[in-house]
């Protein structure tokens, strides 16, 4: 048998690999048929003008992959049945990338921080230092709760800044707060369990509870957050989900009286309280209000994130758990992705997080003030709520209904708005209210956005 | 009313905060009762010898938190009903940390790489550079598939090193391979769907398929991997899960004939093939064998990880998906944790991953050779399998049954072994076989471990 191979003797691909590839292609294409004997290594080496070692390397690889097999005393043969059908062409259509908003569209989407103020250089320096100083063990697998140094730093930080009372062992590091809610839903809720939820609340989190089969019951909120007087009697909820520091999306701060009433209700019904504390570090009026968790650490699951304060791309979230839940949530985290990576500890311990918080708070205050001023000037009939904390506020127009049609008309005028009704079980109660995320927008952009909004409303 | 507050005038805590805290404590303790009027700011400032601004700041904070309320023309009053029950003491018992293996125990656990060879300095330098060069947008939220630069780099790498054929849009970055299996199980398997699984296989992955309600059917493996002749007829499986490059745990490399037969079977039954390619980059004999995925990219889901080649702590995994699955897996990833972080791209593009692979391959080859030599010398009756690839091999003793009792006896003699039977549906077929992970052990430790094992067996 003559094997007319074409070798590139000066190429970057090793000769043995060229021989291997071409033989393989011919076997797969059916040009070298099953049970056909291939030339001896000596003969092929001679024919190709290469050393025998080169041919042997190619043959060894083809044997290892099952293309050739050797018959004792008889040489090497092509394994039969390898002729391959042409693989179906991959569909040429990638799924379309999410459409970029048009260049000029001003998007008041809530939940985006001021990305241009991320302490990128500092974070990079620390990442470098942490990698340099890590022990080999640090690079290996960790427990599902995450690196112990990170949890120790976070425990001290949360106590100092948020009044959260826990041991580092009660913390589970998560891939953003999003994963923390998944863990809580999957570890704590059985199908049919009742989950009491603020109405309105973030639609994505409600979907997580619904997905595990929970019966989701809405409790209305007002300008002070959850209306505890309307917590339902005659139910034994498994959990109550609240955003006490800054109700999302309506914006209220839950007063201490309601906090205590909520905890009383939870104790009486045996419910857990899930405290979603997504942006409370940025509080403009007065000092941050301590977390609900500090009032009853054995009743409250505290969930936080550094996506708003530091950067979403880092995917740093955490859950602080009552002791009886620690094992179940850790087990669930292990199933979902073993554990999360993190270099957070030194960033906290060396004071960078505090300094960063102080710096961005000034940035956010200016943006909030610009938004409030623009609303007061151009839309005096709108009432503003939830502006004391965080990166968004709400404004309510008594005379408008922000349905899909109106939202589209506004977008056509260059401003993207976000109706509260989209997050509400009882949508009719919120038809005139918009959420304005301002953390990611410069003051002049904010003003321009409100001008466009008001023009289009008229 | 007299308020005897104790202020530290030279302390680090601001005066307003001291006043706020002490008033709050008294309200909560019931010493300041509900509906009690507090002194005017002017009076309290005078009594304490501080400016009125200081007292107003404390009062504002207490009002914001709902401890005080103002009655028009009448001053500030304590909100009633705030007296707080002592919060139950947090249980003092942390869940016990996983016990460290005793200092002298030699653990042949599979799946651990050589952590002392992690390119920590290089990774740190790149992390620094990537942070420095990132755009603000890079720090924000990404799509669930992960950063596009990372996926582009990975696509080129996988084509070059593993023969994987895909577009970057078909890749979803995951938190380790563990999460990729979760995504595939949740996005592709409905309750009652049949999943054909190699028997034995990693118990944790089998559990993921079982958890979503799949009917898990085992197909035996032999020294060449999945025994395709025993793929069941009369079933319409949704997926077939295989480890073709290095069967886990038995170690076989699936020959091309079986690969084609498996793909034929999958096409005929309409099944997907899940290719778990966890450690194939480290191949000692011949070049790496191309991934199954390259033979039929529209039929095979390819799942890989950098935990073995780089470091587990980085949590870098990926799934390469046939086009029709891209949208469903992305949607599931978004639900579970939005997206994963990553600085992988430059590490690949600048050639560091290739250089690192070449370096650790030498390390692993020495360790494998030490293990094979020790087994041949001290346990000549044991037959070795699966040693051509990866960081573990298996050895089978014809005369021993490695049950819990024997494993405990060996551990008492300073060597932790891992029976294959623990990963098998048909455990009786694997009673004499052990998996030896050697990637994390120095050659002399490996030899010592085998000596201990053989001593204890006698």
mmCIF file of N, CA, C and O in Angstrom, chain A residues 27 32-36 66-69 71 77-83, chain B residues 256-258 260:
data_model
loop_
_atom_site.group_PDB
_atom_site.id
_atom_site.type_symbol
_atom_site.label_atom_id
_atom_site.label_comp_id
_atom_site.label_asym_id
_atom_site.label_seq_id
_atom_site.Cartn_x
_atom_site.Cartn_y
_atom_site.Cartn_z
ATOM 1 N N UNK A 27 -8.589 7.558 7.529
ATOM 2 C CA UNK A 27 -9.382 6.482 8.137
ATOM 3 C C UNK A 27 -10.829 6.947 8.295
ATOM 4 O O UNK A 27 -11.770 6.253 7.922
ATOM 5 N N UNK A 32 -8.752 4.948 3.963
ATOM 6 C CA UNK A 32 -8.075 3.772 4.515
ATOM 7 C C UNK A 32 -9.163 2.918 5.151
ATOM 8 O O UNK A 32 -9.772 3.320 6.146
ATOM 9 N N UNK A 33 -9.418 1.774 4.562
ATOM 10 C CA UNK A 33 -10.568 0.996 5.011
ATOM 11 C C UNK A 33 -10.237 0.096 6.180
ATOM 12 O O UNK A 33 -9.080 -0.229 6.439
ATOM 13 N N UNK A 34 -11.289 -0.315 6.855
ATOM 14 C CA UNK A 34 -11.132 -1.229 7.980
ATOM 15 C C UNK A 34 -10.423 -2.508 7.566
ATOM 16 O O UNK A 34 -10.604 -2.982 6.452
ATOM 17 N N UNK A 35 -9.589 -3.031 8.504
ATOM 18 C CA UNK A 35 -8.837 -4.267 8.288
ATOM 19 C C UNK A 35 -7.738 -4.142 7.243
ATOM 20 O O UNK A 35 -7.137 -5.142 6.859
ATOM 21 N N UNK A 36 -7.508 -2.917 6.760
ATOM 22 C CA UNK A 36 -6.384 -2.699 5.846
ATOM 23 C C UNK A 36 -5.099 -2.624 6.680
ATOM 24 O O UNK A 36 -5.072 -2.039 7.744
ATOM 25 N N UNK A 66 -7.369 4.239 19.204
ATOM 26 C CA UNK A 66 -8.229 3.173 18.701
ATOM 27 C C UNK A 66 -8.427 3.174 17.200
ATOM 28 O O UNK A 66 -9.312 2.484 16.697
ATOM 29 N N UNK A 67 -7.594 3.920 16.451
ATOM 30 C CA UNK A 67 -7.714 3.901 14.992
ATOM 31 C C UNK A 67 -6.993 2.688 14.385
ATOM 32 O O UNK A 67 -7.388 2.180 13.348
ATOM 33 N N UNK A 68 -5.903 2.303 15.014
ATOM 34 C CA UNK A 68 -5.133 1.150 14.544
ATOM 35 C C UNK A 68 -5.088 0.108 15.654
ATOM 36 O O UNK A 68 -5.158 0.448 16.841
ATOM 37 N N UNK A 69 -4.991 -1.150 15.254
ATOM 38 C CA UNK A 69 -4.683 -2.161 16.256
ATOM 39 C C UNK A 69 -3.631 -3.090 15.688
ATOM 40 O O UNK A 69 -3.449 -3.200 14.470
ATOM 41 N N UNK A 71 -1.857 -6.795 15.154
ATOM 42 C CA UNK A 71 -2.075 -8.241 15.222
ATOM 43 C C UNK A 71 -0.712 -8.873 15.446
ATOM 44 O O UNK A 71 0.228 -8.587 14.673
ATOM 45 N N UNK A 77 -3.135 -2.769 11.735
ATOM 46 C CA UNK A 77 -4.293 -2.767 10.856
ATOM 47 C C UNK A 77 -5.249 -1.635 11.241
ATOM 48 O O UNK A 77 -5.339 -1.260 12.417
ATOM 49 N N UNK A 78 -5.968 -1.146 10.267
ATOM 50 C CA UNK A 78 -7.008 -0.148 10.536
ATOM 51 C C UNK A 78 -8.186 -0.850 11.215
ATOM 52 O O UNK A 78 -8.635 -1.908 10.761
ATOM 53 N N UNK A 79 -8.635 -0.277 12.309
ATOM 54 C CA UNK A 79 -9.794 -0.824 13.004
ATOM 55 C C UNK A 79 -11.030 -0.617 12.128
ATOM 56 O O UNK A 79 -11.225 0.482 11.592
ATOM 57 N N UNK A 80 -11.847 -1.631 11.936
ATOM 58 C CA UNK A 80 -12.998 -1.461 11.047
ATOM 59 C C UNK A 80 -14.121 -0.633 11.673
ATOM 60 O O UNK A 80 -14.210 -0.522 12.896
ATOM 61 N N UNK A 81 -14.934 -0.066 10.841
ATOM 62 C CA UNK A 81 -16.144 0.625 11.315
ATOM 63 C C UNK A 81 -15.925 2.062 11.733
ATOM 64 O O UNK A 81 -16.745 2.641 12.443
ATOM 65 N N UNK A 82 -14.804 2.657 11.298
ATOM 66 C CA UNK A 82 -14.505 4.018 11.762
ATOM 67 C C UNK A 82 -14.906 5.086 10.760
ATOM 68 O O UNK A 82 -14.798 6.269 11.037
ATOM 69 N N UNK A 83 -15.328 4.673 9.576
ATOM 70 C CA UNK A 83 -15.685 5.673 8.581
ATOM 71 C C UNK A 83 -16.818 6.537 9.146
ATOM 72 O O UNK A 83 -17.796 6.017 9.672
ATOM 73 N N UNK B 256 -11.644 5.077 19.430
ATOM 74 C CA UNK B 256 -12.434 5.780 18.423
ATOM 75 C C UNK B 256 -13.640 4.954 17.975
ATOM 76 O O UNK B 256 -14.728 5.491 17.742
ATOM 77 N N UNK B 257 -13.464 3.634 17.891
ATOM 78 C CA UNK B 257 -14.596 2.805 17.459
ATOM 79 C C UNK B 257 -15.772 2.944 18.403
ATOM 80 O O UNK B 257 -16.929 3.110 17.993
ATOM 81 N N UNK B 258 -15.495 2.910 19.686
ATOM 82 C CA UNK B 258 -16.566 3.081 20.676
ATOM 83 C C UNK B 258 -17.140 4.501 20.633
ATOM 84 O O UNK B 258 -18.327 4.713 20.849
ATOM 85 N N UNK B 260 -17.462 6.393 18.024
ATOM 86 C CA UNK B 260 -18.392 6.496 16.895
ATOM 87 C C UNK B 260 -19.665 5.703 17.178
ATOM 88 O O UNK B 260 -20.770 6.148 16.844
#
